[in-house]
Each structure stands twice: as structure tokens, then as C-alpha cells.
mmCIF file of C-alpha atoms in Angstrom:
data_model
loop_
_atom_site.group_PDB
_atom_site.id
_atom_site.type_symbol
_atom_site.label_atom_id
_atom_site.label_comp_id
_atom_site.label_asym_id
_atom_site.label_seq_id
_atom_site.Cartn_x
_atom_site.Cartn_y
_atom_site.Cartn_z
ATOM 1 C CA ALA A 247 -7.991 9.419 30.190
ATOM 2 C CA THR A 248 -6.839 6.534 27.864
ATOM 3 C CA VAL A 249 -7.692 5.982 24.148
ATOM 4 C CA VAL A 250 -7.513 2.524 22.849
ATOM 5 C CA CYS A 251 -6.481 1.591 19.581
ATOM 6 C CA PRO A 252 -6.063 -1.504 17.210
ATOM 7 C CA ASN A 253 -2.348 -2.607 16.785
ATOM 8 C CA PRO A 254 -1.078 -2.139 13.769
ATOM 9 C CA PHE A 255 -2.947 0.929 13.210
ATOM 10 C CA TYR A 256 -3.319 4.289 11.417
ATOM 11 C CA GLN A 257 -0.977 6.718 12.996
ATOM 12 C CA ILE A 258 -3.667 9.645 13.429
ATOM 13 C CA TYR A 259 -5.076 7.693 16.120
ATOM 14 C CA GLU A 260 -2.181 7.724 18.162
ATOM 15 C CA GLY A 261 -1.670 11.578 17.351
ATOM 16 C CA ALA A 262 -4.826 12.680 18.101
ATOM 17 C CA ALA A 263 -4.611 11.074 21.463
ATOM 18 C CA LEU A 264 -1.664 12.573 22.288
ATOM 19 C CA LEU A 265 -2.619 15.907 21.055
ATOM 20 C CA ALA A 266 -5.635 15.531 23.500
ATOM 21 C CA GLY A 267 -3.116 14.859 26.264
ATOM 22 C CA ALA A 268 -4.289 10.837 26.754
ATOM 23 C CA GLU A 269 -2.538 8.097 27.189
ATOM 24 C CA THR A 270 -2.859 5.448 24.588
ATOM 25 C CA ALA A 271 -3.263 1.271 24.965
ATOM 26 C CA PHE A 272 -3.464 -1.211 22.423
ATOM 27 C CA GLY A 273 -4.931 -4.412 21.407
ATOM 28 C CA ASN A 274 -2.590 -6.747 19.043
ATOM 29 C CA SER A 275 -4.100 -8.324 15.709
ATOM 30 C CA ASP A 276 -3.625 -11.879 15.950
ATOM 31 C CA ALA A 277 -2.166 -13.402 12.572
ATOM 32 C CA ALA A 278 -3.341 -16.815 13.434
ATOM 33 C CA ARG A 279 -7.074 -15.359 13.717
ATOM 34 C CA ASN A 280 -6.979 -13.681 10.404
ATOM 35 C CA PHE A 281 -5.706 -10.466 12.180
ATOM 36 C CA ALA A 282 -8.592 -10.273 14.401
ATOM 37 C CA VAL A 283 -7.557 -7.814 17.192
ATOM 38 C CA ASP A 284 -6.989 -9.621 20.774
ATOM 39 C CA TRP A 285 -9.335 -7.345 22.951
ATOM 40 C CA ALA A 286 -9.279 -9.541 25.885
ATOM 41 C CA ALA A 287 -5.510 -8.864 26.223
ATOM 42 C CA ILE A 288 -6.529 -5.420 27.565
ATOM 43 C CA ASP A 289 -7.377 -5.569 31.117
ATOM 44 C CA GLU A 290 -10.337 -4.396 33.264
ATOM 45 C CA ALA A 291 -8.449 -1.379 34.530
ATOM 46 C CA THR A 292 -7.525 -0.174 31.353
ATOM 47 C CA TRP A 293 -11.184 -0.422 30.147
ATOM 48 C CA ALA A 294 -12.212 1.474 33.350
ATOM 49 C CA ARG A 295 -10.201 4.447 32.187
ATOM 50 C CA THR A 296 -10.893 4.420 28.313
ATOM 51 C CA GLN A 297 -13.046 7.484 27.024
ATOM 52 C CA LEU A 298 -12.368 6.460 23.337
ATOM 53 C CA LEU A 299 -11.508 3.099 21.275
ATOM 54 C CA TYR A 300 -10.591 3.762 17.664
ATOM 55 C CA VAL A 301 -11.807 0.672 15.332
ATOM 56 C CA CYS A 302 -10.905 0.324 11.699
ATOM 57 C CA SER A 303 -12.565 -2.185 9.632
ATOM 58 C CA PRO A 304 -11.786 -2.879 6.859
ATOM 59 C CA GLY A 305 -8.257 -2.335 8.724
ATOM 60 C CA ASN A 306 -5.485 -0.349 7.976
ATOM 61 C CA PRO A 307 -2.978 -2.290 7.331
ATOM 62 C CA THR A 308 -4.384 -5.542 7.682
ATOM 63 C CA GLY A 309 -7.499 -5.601 5.665
ATOM 64 C CA ALA A 310 -9.555 -7.501 8.325
ATOM 65 C CA VAL A 311 -13.135 -7.085 8.512
ATOM 66 C CA MET A 312 -14.622 -7.084 12.188
ATOM 67 C CA PRO A 313 -17.668 -9.664 12.324
ATOM 68 C CA LEU A 314 -20.903 -9.021 14.346
ATOM 69 C CA ALA A 315 -19.473 -10.959 17.245
ATOM 70 C CA GLU A 316 -16.823 -8.482 17.636
ATOM 71 C CA TRP A 317 -19.011 -5.770 17.320
ATOM 72 C CA GLN A 318 -21.468 -6.983 19.775
ATOM 73 C CA ARG A 319 -18.347 -7.594 22.297
ATOM 74 C CA LEU A 320 -17.129 -4.005 21.790
ATOM 75 C CA PHE A 321 -20.946 -2.787 22.308
ATOM 76 C CA GLU A 322 -21.000 -4.501 25.605
ATOM 77 C CA LEU A 323 -17.697 -2.900 26.664
ATOM 78 C CA SER A 324 -18.648 0.224 26.066
ATOM 79 C CA ASP A 325 -22.167 -0.145 27.600
ATOM 80 C CA ARG A 326 -20.121 -1.330 30.971
ATOM 81 C CA HIS A 327 -17.572 1.474 30.713
ATOM 82 C CA GLY A 328 -19.159 4.437 28.953
ATOM 83 C CA PHE A 329 -16.107 4.854 26.222
ATOM 84 C CA VAL A 330 -17.077 6.363 22.842
ATOM 85 C CA ILE A 331 -16.172 3.815 19.572
ATOM 86 C CA ALA A 332 -14.783 5.884 16.770
ATOM 87 C CA SER A 333 -15.155 3.474 13.912
ATOM 88 C CA ASP A 334 -12.861 4.403 11.053
ATOM 89 C CA GLU A 335 -14.687 3.094 7.861
ATOM 90 C CA CYS A 336 -12.700 4.778 4.857
ATOM 91 C CA TYR A 337 -11.998 1.231 2.943
ATOM 92 C CA SER A 338 -15.580 -0.060 3.289
ATOM 93 C CA GLU A 339 -16.339 0.126 -0.482
ATOM 94 C CA ILE A 340 -12.995 -1.539 -1.596
ATOM 95 C CA TYR A 341 -13.545 -5.286 -1.013
ATOM 96 C CA CYS A 342 -12.572 -8.427 -2.761
ATOM 97 C CA GLY A 343 -15.722 -10.786 -2.080
ATOM 98 C CA GLU A 344 -19.013 -9.949 -3.422
ATOM 99 C CA ALA A 345 -20.764 -8.394 -0.331
ATOM 100 C CA PRO A 346 -19.872 -5.377 1.220
ATOM 101 C CA PRO A 347 -18.263 -5.151 4.540
ATOM 102 C CA LEU A 348 -20.421 -5.118 7.915
ATOM 103 C CA GLY A 349 -20.304 -1.458 8.877
ATOM 104 C CA SER A 350 -20.649 -0.203 12.624
ATOM 105 C CA LEU A 351 -23.872 1.373 12.018
ATOM 106 C CA GLU A 352 -25.354 -1.944 10.471
ATOM 107 C CA ALA A 353 -24.171 -3.925 13.378
ATOM 108 C CA ALA A 354 -25.631 -1.517 15.581
ATOM 109 C CA VAL A 355 -28.981 -1.881 13.839
ATOM 110 C CA ALA A 356 -28.922 -5.639 14.005
ATOM 111 C CA LEU A 357 -28.033 -5.716 17.578
ATOM 112 C CA GLY A 358 -30.942 -3.545 18.205
ATOM 113 C CA ARG A 359 -28.718 -0.338 18.829
ATOM 114 C CA GLY A 360 -30.759 1.698 16.437
ATOM 115 C CA ASP A 361 -29.764 5.085 18.349
ATOM 116 C CA PHE A 362 -26.215 4.602 17.932
ATOM 117 C CA ARG A 363 -25.427 5.337 21.635
ATOM 118 C CA ARG A 364 -21.637 6.059 21.931
ATOM 119 C CA LEU A 365 -20.835 5.399 18.200
ATOM 120 C CA VAL A 366 -19.641 7.432 15.649
ATOM 121 C CA ALA A 367 -18.793 6.380 12.031
ATOM 122 C CA PHE A 368 -16.286 7.835 9.653
ATOM 123 C CA THR A 369 -15.618 7.616 6.054
ATOM 124 C CA SER A 370 -14.220 9.135 2.811
ATOM 125 C CA LEU A 371 -14.325 9.759 -0.596
ATOM 126 C CA SER A 372 -10.502 9.350 -0.380
ATOM 127 C CA LYS A 373 -10.533 5.635 -1.052
ATOM 128 C CA ARG A 374 -13.459 4.662 -2.647
ATOM 129 C CA SER A 375 -13.176 7.608 -5.442
ATOM 130 C CA ASN A 376 -9.296 7.928 -5.372
ATOM 131 C CA VAL A 377 -9.388 11.459 -4.313
ATOM 132 C CA PRO A 378 -7.632 11.616 -1.054
ATOM 133 C CA GLY A 379 -6.761 15.544 -1.869
ATOM 134 C CA LEU A 380 -10.187 16.656 -1.535
ATOM 135 C CA ARG A 381 -10.203 15.955 2.288
ATOM 136 C CA SER A 382 -13.862 15.030 1.722
ATOM 137 C CA GLY A 383 -16.030 12.499 3.989
ATOM 138 C CA PHE A 384 -18.880 12.370 6.404
ATOM 139 C CA VAL A 385 -19.502 11.528 10.136
ATOM 140 C CA ALA A 386 -22.533 9.579 11.287
ATOM 141 C CA GLY A 387 -23.831 8.035 14.450
ATOM 142 C CA ASP A 388 -25.064 9.153 18.038
ATOM 143 C CA ALA A 389 -26.323 12.548 17.803
ATOM 144 C CA ALA A 390 -26.024 13.588 21.254
ATOM 145 C CA LEU A 391 -21.898 13.053 20.156
ATOM 146 C CA LEU A 392 -22.482 14.765 16.894
ATOM 147 C CA LYS A 393 -24.287 17.976 18.058
ATOM 148 C CA SER A 394 -20.891 18.422 20.130
ATOM 149 C CA PHE A 395 -18.989 17.427 17.141
ATOM 150 C CA LEU A 396 -20.341 19.942 14.707
ATOM 151 C CA LEU A 397 -20.351 22.711 17.169
ATOM 152 C CA TYR A 398 -16.487 22.015 17.360
ATOM 153 C CA ARG A 399 -16.520 21.601 14.096
ATOM 154 C CA THR A 400 -18.167 25.187 13.355
ATOM 155 C CA TYR A 401 -15.276 27.147 15.708
ATOM 156 C CA HIS A 402 -12.789 24.934 14.006
ATOM 157 C CA GLY A 403 -13.614 26.717 10.602
ATOM 158 C CA ALA A 404 -12.902 23.629 8.382
ATOM 159 C CA ALA A 405 -15.321 24.475 5.736
ATOM 160 C CA MET A 406 -15.240 23.317 2.208
ATOM 161 C CA GLY A 407 -14.584 25.574 -0.773
ATOM 162 C CA PRO A 408 -17.719 25.693 -3.223
ATOM 163 C CA ALA A 409 -15.353 23.605 -6.138
ATOM 164 C CA VAL A 410 -14.680 20.911 -3.550
ATOM 165 C CA GLN A 411 -18.423 20.952 -2.259
ATOM 166 C CA ARG A 412 -19.197 20.290 -6.216
ATOM 167 C CA ALA A 413 -16.569 17.483 -6.866
ATOM 168 C CA SER A 414 -18.093 15.759 -3.692
ATOM 169 C CA ILE A 415 -21.418 15.882 -4.571
ATOM 170 C CA ALA A 416 -20.292 14.440 -8.078
ATOM 171 C CA ALA A 417 -18.381 11.317 -6.528
ATOM 172 C CA TRP A 418 -20.762 10.390 -3.760
ATOM 173 C CA SER A 419 -23.708 10.536 -6.534
ATOM 174 C CA ASP A 420 -21.951 8.248 -9.067
ATOM 175 C CA GLU A 421 -21.347 4.516 -8.130
ATOM 176 C CA ALA A 422 -20.168 3.306 -11.327
ATOM 177 C CA HIS A 423 -16.588 4.777 -11.102
ATOM 178 C CA VAL A 424 -16.372 2.996 -7.526
ATOM 179 C CA GLU A 425 -17.591 -0.587 -9.167
ATOM 180 C CA ALA A 426 -14.901 0.187 -11.564
ATOM 181 C CA ASN A 427 -12.285 1.019 -9.016
ATOM 182 C CA ARG A 428 -13.257 -2.027 -6.676
ATOM 183 C CA ALA A 429 -12.558 -4.402 -10.000
ATOM 184 C CA LEU A 430 -9.404 -2.719 -10.683
ATOM 185 C CA TYR A 431 -7.826 -3.344 -7.188
ATOM 186 C CA ARG A 432 -9.203 -7.053 -7.505
ATOM 187 C CA ALA A 433 -7.461 -7.377 -10.951
ATOM 188 C CA LYS A 434 -4.200 -5.802 -9.188
ATOM 189 C CA PHE A 435 -4.426 -8.436 -6.362
ATOM 190 C CA ALA A 436 -4.969 -11.120 -8.653
ATOM 191 C CA ARG A 437 -1.831 -10.396 -10.647
ATOM 192 C CA VAL A 438 0.592 -9.297 -8.012
ATOM 193 C CA THR A 439 -0.164 -11.862 -5.204
ATOM 194 C CA PRO A 440 1.011 -14.881 -7.082
ATOM 195 C CA LEU A 441 4.236 -13.054 -8.103
ATOM 196 C CA LEU A 442 4.797 -12.225 -4.221
ATOM 197 C CA ALA A 443 3.508 -15.624 -2.923
ATOM 198 C CA GLY A 444 7.050 -17.408 -3.760
ATOM 199 C CA VAL A 445 9.082 -15.167 -1.859
ATOM 200 C CA MET A 446 7.217 -13.903 1.057
ATOM 201 C CA ASP A 447 4.058 -15.128 3.136
ATOM 202 C CA VAL A 448 0.977 -12.981 1.645
ATOM 203 C CA ALA A 449 -2.358 -13.398 0.594
ATOM 204 C CA PRO A 450 -4.982 -10.955 -0.708
ATOM 205 C CA PRO A 451 -7.072 -9.018 2.286
ATOM 206 C CA ASP A 452 -10.426 -9.239 2.896
ATOM 207 C CA ALA A 453 -11.057 -5.677 1.897
ATOM 208 C CA GLY A 454 -8.669 -2.572 1.484
ATOM 209 C CA PHE A 455 -5.962 -2.068 -1.067
ATOM 210 C CA TYR A 456 -3.142 -3.415 1.035
ATOM 211 C CA LEU A 457 -1.116 -6.281 1.150
ATOM 212 C CA TRP A 458 0.226 -7.166 4.564
ATOM 213 C CA ALA A 459 3.060 -9.225 4.136
ATOM 214 C CA LYS A 460 5.587 -11.225 6.174
ATOM 215 C CA LEU A 461 9.020 -11.112 5.052
ATOM 216 C CA PRO A 462 11.117 -14.378 4.990
ATOM 217 C CA GLN A 463 13.634 -14.290 8.122
ATOM 218 C CA GLN A 464 16.422 -14.536 5.581
ATOM 219 C CA ALA A 465 15.215 -11.296 3.813
ATOM 220 C CA VAL A 466 14.388 -9.334 7.161
ATOM 221 C CA ARG A 467 17.615 -9.694 9.026
ATOM 222 C CA GLY A 468 16.467 -8.528 12.076
ATOM 223 C CA SER A 469 14.583 -5.283 10.483
ATOM 224 C CA ASP A 470 11.912 -4.464 8.274
ATOM 225 C CA THR A 471 12.989 -1.108 8.258
ATOM 226 C CA ALA A 472 16.399 -2.199 6.879
ATOM 227 C CA PHE A 473 14.645 -4.157 4.325
ATOM 228 C CA ALA A 474 12.396 -1.255 2.894
ATOM 229 C CA ARG A 475 15.440 0.964 2.887
ATOM 230 C CA GLU A 476 17.429 -1.329 0.917
ATOM 231 C CA LEU A 477 14.574 -1.925 -1.664
ATOM 232 C CA LEU A 478 13.954 1.751 -1.955
ATOM 233 C CA ALA A 479 17.831 2.342 -2.738
ATOM 234 C CA GLN A 480 18.233 -0.796 -5.007
ATOM 235 C CA TYR A 481 15.279 -1.179 -6.834
ATOM 236 C CA ASN A 482 13.163 1.938 -6.400
ATOM 237 C CA VAL A 483 10.344 0.640 -4.956
ATOM 238 C CA THR A 484 8.588 2.103 -1.687
ATOM 239 C CA VAL A 485 6.876 -0.070 0.796
ATOM 240 C CA LEU A 486 6.092 0.759 4.345
ATOM 241 C CA PRO A 487 8.018 -1.110 7.301
ATOM 242 C CA GLY A 488 5.464 -3.066 9.178
ATOM 243 C CA SER A 489 6.582 -1.927 12.697
ATOM 244 C CA TYR A 490 6.497 1.783 12.016
ATOM 245 C CA LEU A 491 2.628 1.065 11.683
ATOM 246 C CA ALA A 492 2.469 -0.682 14.916
ATOM 247 C CA ARG A 493 3.888 -0.186 18.576
ATOM 248 C CA GLU A 494 5.484 -2.198 21.500
ATOM 249 C CA ALA A 495 2.488 -3.532 23.078
ATOM 250 C CA HIS A 496 1.888 -7.178 25.274
ATOM 251 C CA GLY A 497 5.442 -7.944 24.974
ATOM 252 C CA HIS A 498 5.968 -7.414 21.180
ATOM 253 C CA ASN A 499 5.317 -5.223 17.949
ATOM 254 C CA PRO A 500 2.975 -6.979 15.618
ATOM 255 C CA GLY A 501 4.141 -5.308 12.801
ATOM 256 C CA GLN A 502 7.853 -6.487 13.289
ATOM 257 C CA GLY A 503 8.911 -8.716 10.029
ATOM 258 C CA ARG A 504 6.219 -7.533 7.878
ATOM 259 C CA ILE A 505 5.845 -4.655 5.162
ATOM 260 C CA ARG A 506 2.694 -2.780 3.998
ATOM 261 C CA MET A 507 2.232 -2.652 0.109
ATOM 262 C CA ALA A 508 -0.366 -0.215 -1.072
ATOM 263 C CA LEU A 509 -1.604 -1.101 -4.519
ATOM 264 C CA VAL A 510 -2.723 2.335 -5.481
ATOM 265 C CA ALA A 511 -0.389 2.620 -8.791
ATOM 266 C CA GLY A 512 -1.336 1.390 -12.243
ATOM 267 C CA LEU A 513 -1.781 -2.359 -12.945
ATOM 268 C CA ASP A 514 1.242 -2.694 -14.702
ATOM 269 C CA GLU A 515 3.460 -0.706 -12.562
ATOM 270 C CA CYS A 516 1.918 -2.857 -9.559
ATOM 271 C CA VAL A 517 2.977 -5.934 -11.452
ATOM 272 C CA GLU A 518 6.472 -4.435 -12.112
ATOM 273 C CA ALA A 519 6.892 -3.590 -8.693
ATOM 274 C CA ALA A 520 6.134 -7.046 -7.545
ATOM 275 C CA GLU A 521 8.737 -8.509 -9.896
ATOM 276 C CA ARG A 522 11.198 -5.896 -8.459
ATOM 277 C CA ILE A 523 10.365 -7.043 -4.913
ATOM 278 C CA ALA A 524 10.763 -10.608 -5.779
ATOM 279 C CA SER A 525 14.032 -10.138 -7.322
ATOM 280 C CA PHE A 526 15.632 -8.219 -4.775
ATOM 281 C CA ILE A 527 14.343 -11.189 -1.937
ATOM 282 C CA HIS A 528 16.481 -13.528 -3.974
ATOM 283 C CA ASP A 529 19.132 -10.786 -4.000
ATOM 284 C CA PHE A 530 18.967 -9.887 -0.463
ATOM 285 C CA ALA A 531 18.728 -13.540 0.713
#
């Protein structure tokens, strides 16, 4: 069995595939096309043995949002080859524009697939409400798939305690804090991006709370890992090497020479971190 993932990607996708005894295949994101995944690079033989496709929209780490045309193409591939689409949408309520990102279930309805066949969508309180420790979320989609999923979950014994349930109800029932959280991330991008744009290739994402930045060649010196290590050692700022979030596929690692910056700290701390990164690049170069 084969599991297809976008590349770069959230590493749990690969870990889950390996635990299930499956092989992984990757569709690389294309920086020239706003980090859209190049699904055409995956050959028909790979699609034919694919049982599961992970997608992430808005994407981690790129922030890219899948348009309706891309959903249509993936649904057509799913119909042709019979694989399930697992859509990770935990960043769906953190976005920079006025309109929320298109979700998988919404796309399915727009394309006349109201039965959500071979489609499941996952989301979480972790990002919208800044409560990753609750491990609270939901899954929705194809009823036949969810019937088996719920049976598995019952035997897995992953029930929430009453306190977490009550906190989850409070968080899901309130939108004011989500709007405030979204506004705060917009303010962070507005302050941080100009500070970094002078020393690296970086722009605000469509959605999510990451900056997926390309390092200048003189700063990388062949390794985004070395850059991240020295930044931590000399300036006490932690970023994630882009190559850690991707795999070698189709001739290259699409995360090489990039870093992921998570703007999850307070506004002042994010600004100070950006100033330190800019200073470090000047010194490192």
C-alpha cells in the first residue's frame, strides 16, 4: 500500500504511514506557483497503488490554500483509483484575507459530491483557540469511513475527560476569541514580515501562522540546519530547518535552504525575534 503526502508536510503523515506498514510517495510544492503541490509529478503506477492521500489546506508549513480546481482534480483521481483523501484543516480559521479558506467538504458540495465519498476532514481547537494541549478536535466526511473509524476509536480508548469536554464546548461555542486570535496573527505578520524581507525571501502566507522563508545563499552556506543551529546558539531564537519538514523526492528536497518560523509567541517577542534573525543574517553573511 502507498500513502501520498504533500512535500513539505507535517511529519505525522509519514509516521502514520510507516506505523501502518505502508510506503510513502510525495508531491512536491512548487515555489513558483505559490507553493501549490505538483500532483502531476506522481505517475499513474503510484496512484494505482495509493490507498490514502493526505492533504493540508491551509498548508503546514507553506500556508498555501487549495483552490476548487485542485480539489476537483484530486476527487477525479480518487474516483479513478479508489483512494481515500484525508484533509488536514486545522489552520482553516487562521487566515490573512477577508474570506476563509475553501474547505474540503465545501469543495465537495460545490462539485456535487454531497455524499463526501472517500473523503474525511480533520480539524482541531489547537490553532483556532491556541489550546494544543487539549488534543480536542473532530473528524467529518464519508459516513461509511467514519463508521469504521469510530469503531476503531472505541477500541483505542481515546476518550476525553469531563474537564477537557467542558473546555472544548466553551471553545467551540465562542467565535469572539477566534476573531481576536486571527487579528493578532495579522498584526504579527504586518510587523514581522517587513523586518525580515530585507534579509531573506519571505512573504505573508495565505493562511496559517508560519513564515516559510527562503534563506539567502550566503546565509545558508549549504545547510539550513547549520543556520538554525547557529541562530539558536548565538541569538537564542528557534526556527525549524526546512529540510526537516520535507523529503528528497523528484530529484530534490523542496525544504532545503528554507526555514519555518511559527509566530505563536506574543507580538513584542515575535518582533524581537525577527530583529535578532535579521542581525544574525548580517553577521552570518
